[in-house]
Short mmCIF file of C-alpha atoms in Angstrom, two decimals:
data_model
loop_
_atom_site.label_atom_id
_atom_site.label_comp_id
_atom_site.label_asym_id
_atom_site.label_seq_id
_atom_site.Cartn_x
_atom_site.Cartn_y
_atom_site.Cartn_z
CA MET A 1 -0.03 -0.08 -0.02
CA LYS A 2 2.66 2.37 1.02
CA ARG A 3 4.43 1.79 -2.36
CA ILE A 4 1.20 3.28 -3.95
CA ILE A 5 0.73 6.20 -1.72
CA TYR A 6 4.02 8.04 -2.38
CA PRO A 7 3.91 7.90 -6.15
CA PHE A 8 -0.04 8.67 -5.92
CA ALA A 9 0.91 11.88 -3.93
CA ALA A 10 3.49 12.85 -6.36
CA LEU A 11 1.40 12.58 -9.15
CA ILE A 12 -1.36 14.79 -7.11
CA ILE A 13 1.23 17.37 -6.42
CA LEU A 14 2.54 17.38 -10.03
CA ALA A 15 -1.02 17.74 -11.74
CA THR A 16 -1.75 20.68 -9.08
CA SER A 17 1.30 22.37 -9.71
CA ALA A 18 0.80 22.19 -13.43
CA PHE A 19 -2.69 23.64 -13.23
CA THR A 20 -1.43 26.51 -10.97
CA PHE A 21 1.10 27.14 -13.90
CA ILE A 22 -1.60 27.54 -16.40
CA LYS A 23 -4.16 29.38 -14.23
CA SER A 24 -4.41 33.11 -15.14
CA GLN A 25 -4.29 35.76 -12.65
CA ASP A 26 -7.89 36.56 -11.20
CA TRP A 27 -8.85 40.14 -10.76
CA LYS A 28 -11.58 41.53 -8.31
CA ILE A 29 -13.49 44.23 -10.03
CA GLY A 30 -13.16 47.73 -7.77
CA ASP A 31 -16.35 49.61 -6.74
CA ASP A 32 -15.23 52.66 -8.87
CA TYR A 33 -15.65 51.02 -12.27
CA ALA A 34 -17.45 53.03 -15.10
CA VAL A 35 -19.53 51.66 -17.87
CA LYS A 36 -20.60 54.60 -19.88
CA PHE A 37 -22.32 54.98 -23.08
CA THR A 38 -22.61 58.17 -25.08
CA SER A 39 -24.43 59.16 -28.29
CA GLY A 40 -26.34 62.10 -29.54
CA ASP A 41 -29.29 61.19 -27.09
CA PRO A 42 -29.15 59.71 -24.72
CA SER A 43 -26.21 59.29 -23.01
CA GLY A 44 -25.32 57.42 -19.43
CA GLU A 45 -24.11 54.51 -17.43
CA PHE A 46 -24.69 51.18 -16.31
CA LYS A 47 -24.07 49.94 -12.86
CA GLY A 48 -24.19 46.30 -11.38
CA LEU A 49 -21.02 45.09 -13.07
CA LYS A 50 -19.95 41.68 -11.94
CA GLY A 51 -18.37 38.53 -13.04
CA THR A 52 -14.88 36.85 -13.30
CA VAL A 53 -12.17 38.61 -14.73
CA SER A 54 -9.01 36.25 -15.32
CA PHE A 55 -6.31 38.09 -17.12
CA ASP A 56 -2.43 37.67 -17.23
CA ASP A 57 -0.67 39.48 -20.18
CA ALA A 58 2.09 36.66 -19.95
CA ASN A 59 -0.53 33.85 -20.66
CA LEU A 60 -3.31 35.27 -22.71
CA ALA A 61 -4.59 31.82 -23.62
CA ALA A 62 -5.71 31.36 -20.05
CA SER A 63 -7.15 34.62 -19.68
CA LYS A 64 -10.97 34.99 -19.71
CA PHE A 65 -13.80 37.56 -19.11
CA ASP A 66 -17.04 36.68 -17.93
CA VAL A 67 -18.87 39.68 -17.03
CA SER A 68 -22.34 41.33 -16.98
CA VAL A 69 -23.89 44.40 -16.06
CA ASP A 70 -27.69 44.98 -14.57
CA VAL A 71 -30.01 46.38 -17.27
CA ALA A 72 -32.35 47.71 -14.44
CA THR A 73 -29.35 50.15 -13.48
CA ILE A 74 -29.24 52.40 -16.47
CA ASN A 75 -28.93 55.91 -15.64
CA THR A 76 -29.27 58.38 -18.35
CA GLY A 77 -29.48 61.38 -15.79
CA ASN A 78 -33.21 61.75 -16.88
CA GLY A 79 -36.04 59.69 -14.84
CA MET A 80 -38.13 59.55 -17.82
CA LYS A 81 -35.59 58.31 -20.18
CA ASN A 82 -34.49 55.64 -17.53
CA THR A 83 -37.96 54.16 -17.45
CA HIS A 84 -38.22 54.25 -21.22
CA ALA A 85 -34.87 52.50 -21.46
CA LYS A 86 -36.01 49.77 -19.26
CA SER A 87 -39.36 49.43 -21.01
CA GLU A 88 -40.33 46.53 -23.46
CA LYS A 89 -39.64 48.97 -26.38
CA TRP A 90 -35.96 49.41 -25.29
CA PHE A 91 -34.00 47.01 -23.33
CA ASP A 92 -37.03 45.07 -21.75
CA ALA A 93 -35.22 44.67 -18.33
CA GLU A 94 -37.84 42.54 -16.91
CA LYS A 95 -37.24 39.81 -19.75
CA PHE A 96 -33.54 40.48 -20.45
CA PRO A 97 -32.10 41.55 -17.01
CA THR A 98 -28.37 41.53 -17.69
CA ILE A 99 -25.89 42.34 -20.56
CA THR A 100 -23.29 39.74 -20.79
CA PHE A 101 -20.02 39.33 -22.19
CA VAL A 102 -18.01 36.18 -22.28
CA SER A 103 -14.61 36.08 -24.08
CA THR A 104 -13.66 33.33 -26.17
CA SER A 105 -10.05 34.25 -27.04
CA ILE A 106 -8.07 37.36 -26.01
CA THR A 107 -4.93 38.22 -28.20
CA LYS A 108 -2.35 41.12 -28.37
CA SER A 109 -2.98 44.07 -30.65
CA ALA A 110 -0.88 46.82 -31.81
CA THR A 111 -2.66 49.41 -29.18
CA GLY A 112 -3.40 46.75 -26.47
CA TYR A 113 -5.26 43.46 -26.71
CA ASP A 114 -8.39 42.28 -28.48
CA ALA A 115 -11.11 40.30 -26.56
CA LYS A 116 -13.12 38.19 -29.03
CA GLY A 117 -16.48 36.92 -27.34
CA ASN A 118 -20.14 36.78 -27.09
CA LEU A 119 -21.90 39.85 -26.30
CA GLN A 120 -25.52 39.33 -25.26
CA ILE A 121 -27.93 42.24 -25.10
CA HIS A 122 -31.55 42.20 -25.25
CA GLY A 123 -31.56 38.36 -25.79
CA VAL A 124 -29.39 38.47 -28.72
CA THR A 125 -25.96 37.08 -28.95
CA LYS A 126 -23.40 38.52 -31.37
CA GLU A 127 -19.78 37.47 -31.59
CA VAL A 128 -17.59 40.81 -31.18
CA THR A 129 -14.18 41.89 -30.65
CA LEU A 130 -13.52 44.33 -27.97
CA PRO A 131 -10.30 46.26 -27.95
CA PHE A 132 -8.98 46.99 -24.33
CA THR A 133 -5.70 48.17 -22.81
CA PHE A 134 -4.66 46.88 -19.13
CA GLU A 135 -2.32 49.27 -17.21
CA LYS A 136 -0.85 48.05 -14.02
CA THR A 137 -1.03 49.80 -10.92
CA ALA A 138 0.47 49.44 -7.46
CA THR A 139 -2.50 47.83 -6.02
CA GLY A 140 -3.88 45.93 -9.39
CA GLY A 141 -4.90 47.43 -12.72
CA VAL A 142 -7.02 49.20 -14.90
CA PHE A 143 -8.86 47.89 -17.68
CA THR A 144 -9.97 50.51 -20.33
CA SER A 145 -12.01 49.79 -23.42
CA SER A 146 -13.89 51.80 -25.99
CA PHE A 147 -16.20 50.51 -28.89
CA ASP A 148 -19.11 51.12 -30.84
CA ILE A 149 -22.49 49.14 -30.49
CA ASN A 150 -25.55 49.48 -32.99
CA ARG A 151 -28.59 49.11 -31.08
CA LEU A 152 -30.46 47.73 -34.42
CA ASP A 153 -28.08 44.76 -34.34
CA TYR A 154 -29.59 43.61 -31.06
CA ASN A 155 -33.11 44.13 -31.95
CA ILE A 156 -33.75 47.40 -29.67
CA ASN A 157 -36.39 49.43 -30.60
CA THR A 158 -36.26 48.36 -34.33
CA ALA A 159 -39.63 49.83 -34.91
CA GLU A 160 -37.98 53.53 -34.67
CA PRO A 161 -34.52 53.32 -36.06
CA ASN A 162 -34.42 56.92 -36.19
CA HIS A 163 -35.63 57.54 -32.45
CA GLY A 164 -32.13 58.52 -30.72
CA ALA A 165 -28.87 57.37 -32.01
CA SER A 166 -28.66 53.79 -33.22
CA THR A 167 -24.97 53.81 -32.85
CA VAL A 168 -23.54 54.11 -29.35
CA LYS A 169 -20.34 54.59 -28.04
CA VAL A 170 -19.46 52.50 -24.89
CA ASP A 171 -16.55 53.34 -22.79
CA LEU A 172 -15.20 51.00 -20.01
CA ASN A 173 -13.01 51.90 -17.28
CA ILE A 174 -12.49 49.14 -14.62
CA PRO A 175 -10.07 49.30 -11.73
CA VAL A 176 -9.28 45.95 -10.34
CA SER A 177 -7.41 44.49 -7.45
CA LYS A 178 -5.49 40.80 -6.95
CA ALA A 179 -8.39 38.42 -6.11
CA MET B 1 -45.80 102.87 -10.90
CA PHE B 2 -42.77 100.90 -11.44
CA LYS B 3 -41.49 101.55 -7.85
CA LYS B 4 -44.64 99.57 -6.76
CA ILE B 5 -44.25 97.02 -9.15
CA PHE B 6 -40.61 96.50 -8.18
CA PHE B 7 -41.46 96.08 -4.54
CA LEU B 8 -44.24 93.71 -5.44
CA SER B 9 -41.75 91.73 -7.42
CA ILE B 10 -39.29 91.52 -4.42
CA CYS B 11 -41.87 90.69 -2.04
CA ALA B 12 -43.21 87.95 -4.23
CA GLY B 13 -39.74 86.78 -4.96
CA ILE B 14 -38.87 86.63 -1.13
CA PHE B 15 -42.20 84.83 -0.59
CA SER B 16 -41.42 82.32 -3.33
CA SER B 17 -37.93 81.55 -2.32
CA VAL B 18 -39.14 80.81 1.08
CA ALA B 19 -41.81 78.50 -0.07
CA CYS B 20 -39.31 76.71 -2.19
CA ILE B 21 -36.64 76.36 0.54
CA VAL B 22 -39.42 74.78 3.07
CA TYR B 23 -40.82 72.74 0.21
CA ASN B 24 -36.84 71.32 -0.60
CA ARG B 25 -36.66 70.39 3.22
CA ILE B 26 -39.94 68.72 3.26
CA TYR B 27 -38.96 66.69 0.11
CA PHE B 28 -35.67 65.66 1.55
CA PHE B 29 -37.43 64.40 4.89
CA ALA B 30 -39.88 62.50 2.70
CA PHE B 31 -37.68 60.61 0.39
CA GLU B 32 -34.42 61.22 1.95
CA ILE B 33 -33.12 62.44 -1.24
CA GLU B 34 -31.26 65.79 -1.97
CA PHE B 35 -30.25 67.33 -5.26
CA GLN B 36 -28.06 69.71 -3.44
CA LYS B 37 -25.88 70.29 -6.48
CA LEU B 38 -28.90 71.83 -8.44
CA VAL B 39 -31.30 72.94 -5.60
CA ASN B 40 -29.85 74.70 -2.91
CA PRO B 41 -30.91 77.70 -1.01
CA GLY B 42 -28.76 79.98 -2.91
CA SER B 43 -30.10 78.74 -6.42
CA LEU B 44 -33.60 78.80 -5.02
CA ILE B 45 -33.41 82.54 -4.06
CA ALA B 46 -31.42 83.57 -7.11
CA ILE B 47 -34.20 81.63 -9.49
CA ASN B 48 -37.20 82.86 -7.43
CA MET B 49 -35.89 86.76 -7.66
CA PHE B 50 -35.15 86.47 -11.32
CA ALA B 51 -38.69 84.89 -12.02
CA CYS B 52 -40.44 87.63 -9.84
CA ILE B 53 -38.41 90.45 -11.39
CA ILE B 54 -38.98 89.26 -14.87
CA ALA B 55 -42.58 89.00 -14.03
CA GLY B 56 -42.56 92.35 -12.64
CA ILE B 57 -41.12 93.87 -15.95
CA GLY B 58 -43.66 92.01 -17.88
CA TYR B 59 -46.61 93.31 -15.65
CA TYR B 60 -45.14 96.82 -16.19
CA PHE B 61 -45.47 96.37 -19.99
CA ILE B 62 -48.94 94.66 -19.86
CA LYS B 63 -50.15 97.38 -17.73
CA THR B 64 -49.01 99.92 -20.10
CA TRP B 65 -50.15 98.46 -23.21
CA PHE B 66 -53.50 96.95 -21.88
CA LYS B 67 -55.01 99.37 -19.63
CA ARG B 68 -58.26 97.85 -18.76
CA ASP B 69 -57.80 94.09 -19.10
CA HIS B 70 -54.05 94.17 -17.94
CA GLU B 71 -54.78 92.01 -14.86
CA LYS B 72 -56.59 89.18 -16.83
CA ILE B 73 -54.10 89.07 -19.23
CA PHE B 74 -51.04 89.20 -16.96
CA ASN B 75 -52.48 86.44 -14.53
CA LEU B 76 -53.34 84.07 -17.77
CA LEU B 77 -49.96 84.67 -19.32
CA PHE B 78 -48.21 83.97 -15.97
CA THR B 79 -50.15 80.68 -15.26
CA PHE B 80 -49.32 79.61 -18.82
CA LEU B 81 -45.97 80.01 -18.52
CA SER B 82 -45.35 78.57 -15.29
CA PHE B 83 -47.27 75.53 -16.61
CA ALA B 84 -45.25 75.57 -20.02
CA SER B 85 -42.09 75.65 -17.94
CA ILE B 86 -42.53 72.28 -16.37
CA LEU B 87 -41.21 70.70 -19.28
CA ALA B 88 -37.73 71.86 -18.35
CA PRO B 89 -37.51 69.39 -15.29
CA LEU B 90 -39.00 66.66 -17.10
CA ALA B 91 -36.42 66.94 -20.07
CA ILE B 92 -33.15 67.89 -18.18
CA SER B 93 -30.53 65.14 -17.89
CA LEU B 94 -28.85 65.63 -14.60
CA PRO B 95 -25.19 64.89 -14.01
CA LEU B 96 -24.78 61.07 -13.72
CA ASP B 97 -23.43 61.14 -10.07
CA ILE B 98 -26.88 62.42 -9.13
CA LYS B 99 -28.81 59.52 -8.01
CA ASN B 100 -32.50 58.88 -8.33
CA PRO B 101 -32.96 61.26 -11.10
CA GLU B 102 -36.68 60.16 -11.43
CA LEU B 103 -37.45 62.04 -8.17
CA PHE B 104 -36.46 65.37 -9.36
CA PRO B 105 -39.44 66.38 -11.40
CA GLY B 106 -41.40 65.75 -8.12
CA LEU B 107 -39.16 68.30 -6.44
CA ALA B 108 -38.78 70.87 -9.25
CA ILE B 109 -42.20 70.91 -10.96
CA PRO B 110 -44.14 72.23 -7.77
CA MET B 111 -41.64 74.94 -7.35
CA HIS B 112 -42.10 76.22 -11.00
CA PHE B 113 -45.71 77.46 -9.70
CA PHE B 114 -44.49 79.10 -6.70
CA PRO B 115 -43.60 82.42 -8.27
CA ALA B 116 -46.87 82.88 -9.50
CA ILE B 117 -48.49 81.76 -6.45
CA SER B 118 -46.65 83.96 -4.65
CA TRP B 119 -47.43 86.90 -6.90
CA PHE B 120 -51.11 86.29 -6.56
CA THR B 121 -50.86 86.22 -2.89
CA VAL B 122 -48.76 89.39 -2.38
CA LYS B 123 -50.63 91.26 -5.25
CA PRO B 124 -53.78 92.45 -3.02
CA PHE B 125 -51.37 94.17 -0.56
CA PHE B 126 -50.08 96.32 -3.25
CA SER B 127 -53.62 97.32 -4.50
CA LYS B 128 -55.43 100.42 -3.92
CA GLU B 129 -58.92 98.89 -3.33
#
């Protein structure tokens, strides 16, 4: 029996250390993050950002984002617009309470990194590539990203394509600390 | 005539400012929400004094142009403009760091009628009859 225990223990240690080696760095999302969107009309922000952020610039293959924001937290600065945005006509927050992004691959780009993955808004999932940068700080780091989204691609108020802007610029600024 | 209208405007402005400040405090105690950045005693006094002075200037011209029916025309116009002005708090987009923007119209809309109410309240004290 003893003869089996030691090789078995060695195998477990070896396997665990191998997984430790390939595991990416996990990050905890800081409270002072900003998920903002701007267009001619309206502009605002989302809150309720949560999920898992695994990122290691030295090991992009093991890096992954699986994050979501709460649609009901939309804030345009105007109560009436907030109510409209959450309604059936626009985001339908009751039926589709979250906007999610799950990355499938992260690659290095000329300006930073590209996160390829599935973005789900209003129940519609589209494959997108989100450019982002990561800047290390003393306590962790900051992810920043800026990209455009066409609401019509996600069936958001397609009945009124000219009501407000159809293309919205999204700006993300997400400070993180080591988990 | 202008001196009397001027003092009427000042009194209406003061009365209206006090009413707004009191209502602002009541609203805060009722909903535990404050829009201090936009609505504070300083801004309320400034806006109410401005509104009542403008009303006074308007009253002066209406009184000059419409000798007989100036009172009816002015009251109608002041009420109509107060009512029309409620579109502003409904349409305004507040800075994003201000929480619960849906509660802002409930604070601001009643205040839009305070200058007119104050004017109509103070006006009899300045009439000869």
